[in-house]
């Protein structure tokens, strides 16, 4: 078998990432050596591979679904937004500069098609199958000329395309039909069919519509996946501020001790790697919320200032909203605060930034004895160390170089009283360290909270990935899906007018 498939979507957030991961896990369980691929990813949630390359966390999660180590070839182009109109371009795991959306889509993107096709070819030479994920919608007709992630990569590599639609949003039949009808004939010939995602209710009520869709498009529906909670793992994009108060989904289990532990995460602008808190949310009795008002910190046992692609901007935002004053009061009261990456940097004394914001000298919150200078070279590492008597693994992604001048050592950062700071993402996924840290937080907060002695974040992640594989195995037409991956799009698929504009 030397097959491939592109999982596209009618919209962003249609479920492409989890469907891709589910197909990968299903194939692995069939004995297939499979790899994920996304030509271009726009995300502030990223990961560092063992060779020191930065890729989207969604592709790292999909590699885990495949039971393989992630590599830069699985996500050759990563765009990290730094504002409304510009992004850092990461090529094959290394940053190559900032670029406006107009500049990128005006020519740079098109020139990268050869690079992404080369990465895909290398994966296809090493694996039995490569399951590719698209971005947004393939029918974004204003961007088709320079597209390298949807139909551009499908046509360049001859990949069949499966279009995923989120029926929970409504309008899925119109979205399926319209997606195909706005593609050029050559692109339509690769769109094999559809997959309905997040369906609630009796599938028999949906079947007449699926039959009509087949009659209108000549294309098969490859499955109807039921709605399931708790499958939004390693999302691509940062939480929007409009999601203030969003509770990170956690396991349905009572606390081991007498109390719960409340964690408030400041939803700073350009929040990056908010997946750091998933390991906390996996703990029975830990409630994680994203907040943007100072009064929402009042009942929190732990406040986390997370990573951000705009440290100075996040600092200004905290001050404007009164959150900075609330955090300073917490520290004075010896109530726990944890800063991660950019959140660690802004807790320090001052920041020298001529790289990210170009703001020059900026005073930090002065809560940790740390001075930060932004370097043009990005730090991308996978450190291993010890804290609180436990082994810790993590990964670092930052331009800021921290000079720690006091406090107690804490990973690569420091601790003063109940204020902690580190650049290490992913450290809370180390089970022993997470439990030790939560015990310290509970003691400082006066909570009779006890961490569960047997929570394994890695095992919980594997269970989630197996659930994704189960969705495909039990609710998709796997025989037809296998033929599609192995043999490509069916011949003679009809053209649906009007097609793409000239």
XYZ file of C-alpha atoms in Angstrom:
502
model
C 0.000 0.000 0.000
C 1.303 3.464 -0.920
C -1.736 5.628 -0.487
C -2.811 9.053 0.606
C -5.807 11.208 1.391
C -6.536 14.893 1.968
C -9.094 15.646 4.684
C -10.618 19.019 3.795
C -13.479 20.839 5.494
C -16.426 23.011 4.581
C -15.210 25.553 7.172
C -12.555 26.094 9.787
C -13.218 24.010 12.917
C -15.257 21.471 10.956
C -13.239 18.722 12.642
C -10.432 18.143 10.152
C -7.737 17.724 12.820
C -9.598 15.129 14.869
C -10.891 13.264 11.803
C -7.346 13.102 10.437
C -6.114 11.781 13.792
C -8.976 9.269 13.896
C -8.188 7.939 10.426
C -4.508 7.702 11.387
C -5.258 5.731 14.557
C -7.694 3.423 12.685
C -5.046 2.691 10.026
C -2.352 2.016 12.641
C -4.635 -0.539 14.266
C -4.925 -2.229 10.849
C -1.154 -2.613 10.725
C -0.555 0.279 8.316
C 2.557 2.433 8.709
C 1.020 5.889 8.449
C 2.093 9.535 8.874
C 0.155 12.811 9.149
C 0.802 15.882 7.000
C -0.360 19.476 6.882
C 1.349 21.620 4.296
C 0.588 24.928 5.965
C -0.712 25.496 9.455
C -1.722 28.797 11.080
C -1.505 28.281 14.816
C -0.138 29.641 18.069
C -0.150 26.134 19.528
C 3.138 24.593 18.457
C 5.516 21.824 19.471
C 9.236 21.063 19.229
C 10.353 17.823 17.599
C 13.331 15.848 18.871
C 15.548 17.378 16.178
C 14.577 20.886 17.367
C 12.014 21.804 14.695
C 8.840 23.749 15.447
C 5.556 22.370 14.062
C 1.867 22.718 14.877
C 0.673 20.831 17.955
C -2.141 19.310 15.934
C 0.404 17.506 13.757
C 2.334 16.372 16.828
C -0.933 14.948 18.195
C -1.633 13.242 14.854
C 1.871 11.758 14.865
C 1.064 10.312 18.280
C -2.105 8.864 16.760
C 0.186 7.232 14.178
C 2.563 6.059 16.950
C 5.517 7.750 15.238
C 7.861 10.601 16.162
C 6.793 13.955 14.675
C 9.137 15.612 12.164
C 9.301 18.958 10.375
C 8.152 17.295 7.133
C 4.748 16.663 8.725
C 4.129 20.440 8.852
C 6.632 22.188 6.574
C 5.011 25.638 6.811
C 3.778 27.072 10.114
C 2.366 30.602 10.390
C 2.326 32.133 13.875
C 0.153 35.275 14.014
C 1.795 38.259 15.674
C -1.020 40.724 15.085
C -4.043 41.340 12.911
C -2.089 41.433 9.651
C 1.274 39.725 10.101
C 2.660 36.331 11.033
C 6.001 34.734 11.688
C 6.754 32.223 8.925
C 8.317 28.976 10.163
C 9.728 26.904 7.309
C 10.744 23.296 7.918
C 10.791 23.979 11.643
C 12.816 27.225 11.629
C 11.577 30.851 11.627
C 12.479 32.698 8.430
C 10.889 36.100 9.125
C 7.720 38.101 9.623
C 5.359 38.662 6.720
C 2.059 40.416 6.130
C -0.898 38.411 4.864
C -0.800 40.395 1.625
C 2.893 39.704 1.148
C 2.505 36.007 1.904
C -0.491 35.389 -0.348
C 0.934 37.802 -2.917
C 3.689 35.452 -3.971
C 5.629 33.836 -1.136
C 3.037 31.133 -0.530
C 2.955 30.015 -4.148
C 6.758 29.660 -4.203
C 6.533 27.262 -1.247
C 4.474 24.686 -3.171
C 7.620 22.853 -4.277
C 8.882 22.705 -0.688
C 5.673 21.224 0.682
C 5.372 18.737 -2.180
C 8.956 17.623 -1.492
C 8.123 17.072 2.195
C 5.023 15.107 1.253
C 7.010 13.008 -1.228
C 9.579 12.161 1.458
C 6.833 11.000 3.800
C 5.147 8.947 1.073
C 8.454 7.255 0.337
C 8.797 6.222 3.991
C 5.220 5.299 4.940
C 2.467 3.079 3.584
C -0.016 5.958 3.735
C 0.005 9.694 4.446
C -3.175 11.335 5.730
C -3.107 15.047 4.943
C -5.143 17.774 6.601
C -6.369 20.831 4.724
C -7.009 24.286 6.173
C -10.155 26.390 6.251
C -12.164 25.537 3.156
C -10.916 24.355 -0.251
C -13.488 26.686 -1.857
C -11.778 29.921 -0.803
C -11.809 31.126 -4.406
C -9.938 34.344 -3.609
C -6.902 32.295 -2.491
C -7.004 29.369 -4.934
C -4.248 30.662 -7.221
C -1.660 30.525 -4.431
C -3.147 27.610 -2.449
C -0.637 25.074 -1.151
C -2.680 23.388 1.594
C -6.007 22.331 0.040
C -6.604 21.671 -3.660
C -3.148 22.929 -4.563
C -1.515 20.082 -2.657
C -4.243 17.611 -3.704
C -3.737 18.352 -7.374
C 0.050 18.555 -7.055
C 0.232 15.123 -5.417
C -2.836 13.486 -7.014
C -4.596 13.006 -3.663
C -8.267 12.090 -3.273
C -10.179 14.565 -1.102
C -12.693 13.857 1.671
C -14.724 16.920 2.732
C -15.755 17.082 6.411
C -18.807 19.100 7.464
C -19.908 20.048 10.994
C -23.640 19.331 11.045
C -23.922 20.741 14.569
C -23.538 24.224 13.032
C -26.361 23.659 10.564
C -26.408 24.016 6.786
C -24.189 21.024 6.135
C -25.883 19.939 2.870
C -25.589 23.408 1.343
C -21.973 23.551 2.548
C -21.112 20.209 0.932
C -22.787 21.081 -2.366
C -21.413 24.632 -2.456
C -17.876 23.498 -1.686
C -17.824 21.202 -4.713
C -19.678 23.625 -6.980
C -17.096 26.396 -6.419
C -14.142 24.266 -7.502
C -12.586 24.045 -10.960
C -13.287 20.849 -12.941
C -9.764 19.520 -12.294
C -10.229 20.037 -8.545
C -13.751 18.590 -8.496
C -12.399 15.394 -10.064
C -10.407 14.793 -6.857
C -13.270 15.396 -4.401
C -14.413 11.841 -3.723
C -17.110 12.521 -1.156
C -18.171 13.724 2.263
C -18.011 12.924 5.968
C -20.628 14.292 8.363
C -19.215 15.277 11.760
C -20.878 15.950 15.157
C -24.304 14.456 14.401
C -26.836 14.229 17.228
C -29.873 11.993 17.001
C -31.231 9.232 14.775
C -29.094 8.718 11.656
C -32.108 7.345 9.758
C -33.559 10.870 9.742
C -30.439 12.074 7.928
C -30.340 9.363 5.279
C -32.855 10.916 2.830
C -30.703 14.034 2.707
C -27.565 11.980 2.102
C -29.334 10.168 -0.752
C -30.345 13.490 -2.294
C -26.798 14.822 -1.891
C -25.517 11.768 -3.755
C -28.036 12.350 -6.499
C -27.002 16.006 -6.825
C -23.244 15.492 -6.711
C -22.627 11.868 -7.645
C -20.472 11.567 -4.542
C -20.571 9.082 -1.665
C -20.903 10.026 2.025
C -18.211 8.044 3.806
C -19.736 8.192 7.265
C -21.728 10.058 9.897
C -19.721 10.612 13.084
C -21.749 11.184 16.267
C -21.173 14.173 18.514
C -18.876 13.307 21.419
C -17.613 15.525 24.232
C -13.954 15.883 25.079
C -12.418 15.279 21.643
C -11.059 18.800 21.018
C -7.459 17.846 21.746
C -4.556 20.095 20.728
C -6.564 22.689 18.836
C -4.730 24.729 16.267
C -5.764 28.213 17.301
C -5.741 30.184 20.544
C -9.003 30.632 22.408
C -10.833 33.776 21.376
C -11.454 36.395 24.026
C -15.171 35.920 23.353
C -14.777 32.538 25.048
C -14.176 34.250 28.409
C -15.064 31.862 31.193
C -14.668 28.787 29.019
C -14.034 25.756 31.196
C -11.386 23.377 29.889
C -13.030 19.976 29.673
C -11.886 17.618 32.382
C -12.472 14.030 33.362
C -15.810 13.300 34.990
C -14.544 12.210 38.385
C -14.961 13.556 41.904
C -11.975 14.986 43.774
C -9.905 12.564 45.812
C -9.731 14.985 48.731
C -12.469 17.094 50.282
C -11.969 20.171 48.054
C -11.688 21.008 44.396
C -8.873 23.203 43.127
C -9.794 26.213 40.965
C -7.364 27.357 38.271
C -7.817 30.670 36.423
C -5.879 31.117 33.174
C -5.526 34.716 31.973
C -6.743 34.767 28.350
C -3.992 37.109 27.154
C -3.854 38.318 23.529
C -2.068 36.000 21.099
C -2.190 33.248 23.715
C 0.060 30.384 22.683
C 0.254 26.780 23.814
C -2.796 27.025 26.039
C -2.717 23.235 25.787
C -0.268 23.453 28.713
C -3.283 23.436 31.053
C -4.846 20.271 29.609
C -2.867 18.126 32.037
C -4.338 20.109 34.935
C -7.849 19.712 33.566
C -7.248 15.956 33.394
C -6.870 15.800 37.167
C -10.029 14.815 39.118
C -11.162 17.804 41.148
C -9.239 20.464 39.182
C -11.438 23.054 37.455
C -9.684 25.148 34.771
C -11.228 28.371 33.445
C -10.018 31.047 31.009
C -10.701 34.540 32.359
C -10.249 38.190 31.405
C -11.570 40.121 34.435
C -9.771 40.814 37.732
C -12.761 39.746 39.836
C -12.507 36.289 38.301
C -9.171 35.776 40.040
C -10.658 36.267 43.494
C -11.738 32.665 44.129
C -8.913 31.053 42.128
C -6.466 28.842 44.010
C -3.931 29.139 41.194
C -3.581 31.837 38.532
C -1.678 30.963 35.358
C -0.287 33.575 32.973
C 0.248 31.463 29.838
C 2.506 31.757 26.844
C 1.881 34.456 24.263
C 3.268 35.491 20.899
C 3.119 39.117 22.121
C 4.672 39.423 25.591
C 4.664 43.237 25.706
C 1.165 43.422 24.285
C -0.041 40.883 26.869
C 1.566 42.948 29.638
C -0.257 46.069 28.450
C -3.521 44.126 28.253
C -3.140 42.860 31.830
C -2.590 46.421 33.033
C -5.464 47.887 31.027
C -7.924 45.362 32.414
C -6.805 45.565 36.018
C -5.552 41.993 35.972
C -1.965 43.091 36.606
C -2.954 44.801 39.869
C -4.953 41.730 40.894
C -1.945 39.470 40.239
C 0.355 41.788 42.225
C -2.082 41.665 45.164
C -2.151 37.852 44.970
C 1.616 37.673 45.129
C 1.681 40.009 48.138
C -0.789 37.662 49.840
C 1.407 34.617 49.016
C -1.294 33.118 46.778
C -0.003 30.888 43.931
C 0.800 32.340 40.499
C 2.497 30.443 37.651
C 3.946 32.146 34.573
C 4.784 30.023 31.537
C 7.036 31.270 28.718
C 5.731 34.775 27.825
C 3.762 34.745 31.069
C 7.034 34.064 32.935
C 8.790 36.910 31.100
C 6.215 39.556 31.995
C 6.359 38.592 35.690
C 9.985 39.758 35.698
C 11.589 43.134 36.378
C 12.004 44.426 32.861
C 12.010 43.403 29.198
C 14.292 44.581 26.388
C 12.462 43.868 23.156
C 13.759 45.000 19.770
C 12.527 41.805 18.076
C 8.899 40.911 18.817
C 7.219 44.245 19.676
C 10.244 46.516 19.057
C 9.121 48.406 22.158
C 12.627 48.662 23.636
C 12.794 48.824 27.428
C 9.527 47.876 29.154
C 8.997 47.458 32.889
C 7.567 44.070 33.867
C 5.370 43.368 36.882
C 8.462 43.021 39.088
C 7.265 39.846 40.786
C 10.276 37.678 39.927
C 13.995 38.591 39.898
C 14.300 38.146 36.139
C 15.489 40.367 33.298
C 14.503 39.433 29.759
C 16.214 40.349 26.504
C 14.691 39.297 23.195
C 17.119 37.600 20.801
C 16.594 37.262 17.067
C 17.436 33.551 17.220
C 14.532 31.495 18.564
C 15.181 28.934 21.300
C 13.741 25.554 20.268
C 14.688 22.743 22.644
C 13.346 19.652 24.432
C 14.813 19.962 27.963
C 14.708 17.352 30.708
C 15.263 18.215 34.357
C 14.024 17.920 37.904
C 11.768 20.034 40.114
C 10.079 19.376 43.448
C 11.977 16.112 43.578
C 10.403 14.814 40.360
C 11.659 14.272 36.811
C 10.251 16.807 34.329
C 10.201 16.906 30.527
C 9.173 19.917 28.483
C 9.840 21.964 25.373
C 10.888 25.573 24.838
C 9.768 27.984 22.083
C 10.790 31.595 22.710
C 12.872 34.570 21.610
C 13.166 35.994 25.130
C 16.381 35.158 26.997
C 15.894 35.292 30.773
C 18.622 36.329 33.203
C 17.577 35.016 36.616
C 19.176 37.051 39.420
C 17.581 35.516 42.514
C 14.900 33.311 43.984
C 14.985 29.530 44.116
C 15.704 27.539 40.933
C 12.605 26.234 39.156
C 13.270 24.382 35.891
C 14.965 27.084 33.736
C 13.294 29.890 35.706
C 12.810 30.641 39.362
C 10.429 30.677 42.289
C 9.875 33.329 44.947
C 7.393 32.280 47.626
C 4.323 31.078 45.753
C 5.222 32.810 42.478
C 6.691 30.468 39.887
C 8.077 31.082 36.411
C 9.486 28.897 33.624
C 9.871 28.806 29.843
C 9.063 25.088 29.792
C 5.868 24.194 27.961
C 4.427 20.748 28.625
C 6.022 20.379 32.059
C 2.652 19.666 33.704
C 2.302 16.545 31.542
C 4.968 14.922 33.782
C 2.677 13.133 36.228
C 4.873 13.081 39.336
C 5.828 16.738 38.989
C 2.226 17.800 38.341
C 1.053 16.047 41.510
C 3.851 17.585 43.578
C 3.090 21.051 42.196
C -0.641 20.697 42.909
C 0.093 19.619 46.469
C 2.123 22.802 46.959
C -0.648 24.925 45.450
C -3.329 23.272 47.593
C -1.294 23.808 50.767
C -0.695 27.473 49.948
C -4.373 27.973 49.063
C -5.565 26.247 52.217
C -7.510 23.682 50.212
C -7.993 20.079 51.297
C -7.337 18.964 47.762
C -5.445 15.736 47.108
C -4.101 14.874 43.616
C -5.219 11.483 42.347
C -2.318 9.052 42.803
C -2.808 7.254 39.483
C -3.683 9.874 36.861
C -1.524 9.294 33.782
C -1.820 12.097 31.256
C -0.127 9.995 28.563
C -2.625 7.166 29.135
C -5.554 9.582 28.990
C -4.235 10.980 25.710
C -3.960 7.464 24.298
C -7.556 6.787 25.362
C -8.672 9.930 23.529
C -6.834 8.902 20.378
C -8.361 5.432 20.575
C -11.801 7.051 20.863
C -11.065 8.913 17.625
C -10.047 5.655 15.980
C -13.247 4.050 17.263
C -15.325 6.829 15.679
C -13.875 6.018 12.274
C -14.024 2.237 12.746
C -17.638 2.190 13.955
C -19.244 5.068 12.048
C -17.382 5.410 8.732
C -17.553 3.196 5.655
C -14.074 1.833 6.258
C -14.052 -0.454 3.220
C -14.778 2.514 0.939
C -12.315 4.663 2.871
C -9.603 2.028 2.451
C -10.207 1.907 -1.328
C -10.067 5.697 -1.475
C -6.719 5.864 0.340
C -5.244 3.013 -1.679
C -6.590 3.757 -5.164
C -7.447 7.479 -5.257
C -10.635 9.280 -6.234
C -13.193 7.299 -8.253
C -13.124 7.874 -12.002
C -15.929 9.721 -13.766
C -17.119 11.932 -10.910
C -19.569 14.463 -12.388
C -18.843 18.167 -12.721
C -21.110 20.388 -10.635
C -21.651 23.821 -12.140
C -20.791 26.639 -12.014
C -17.250 25.679 -10.957
C -14.574 28.171 -9.942
C -14.671 31.651 -11.493
C -12.235 32.098 -14.366
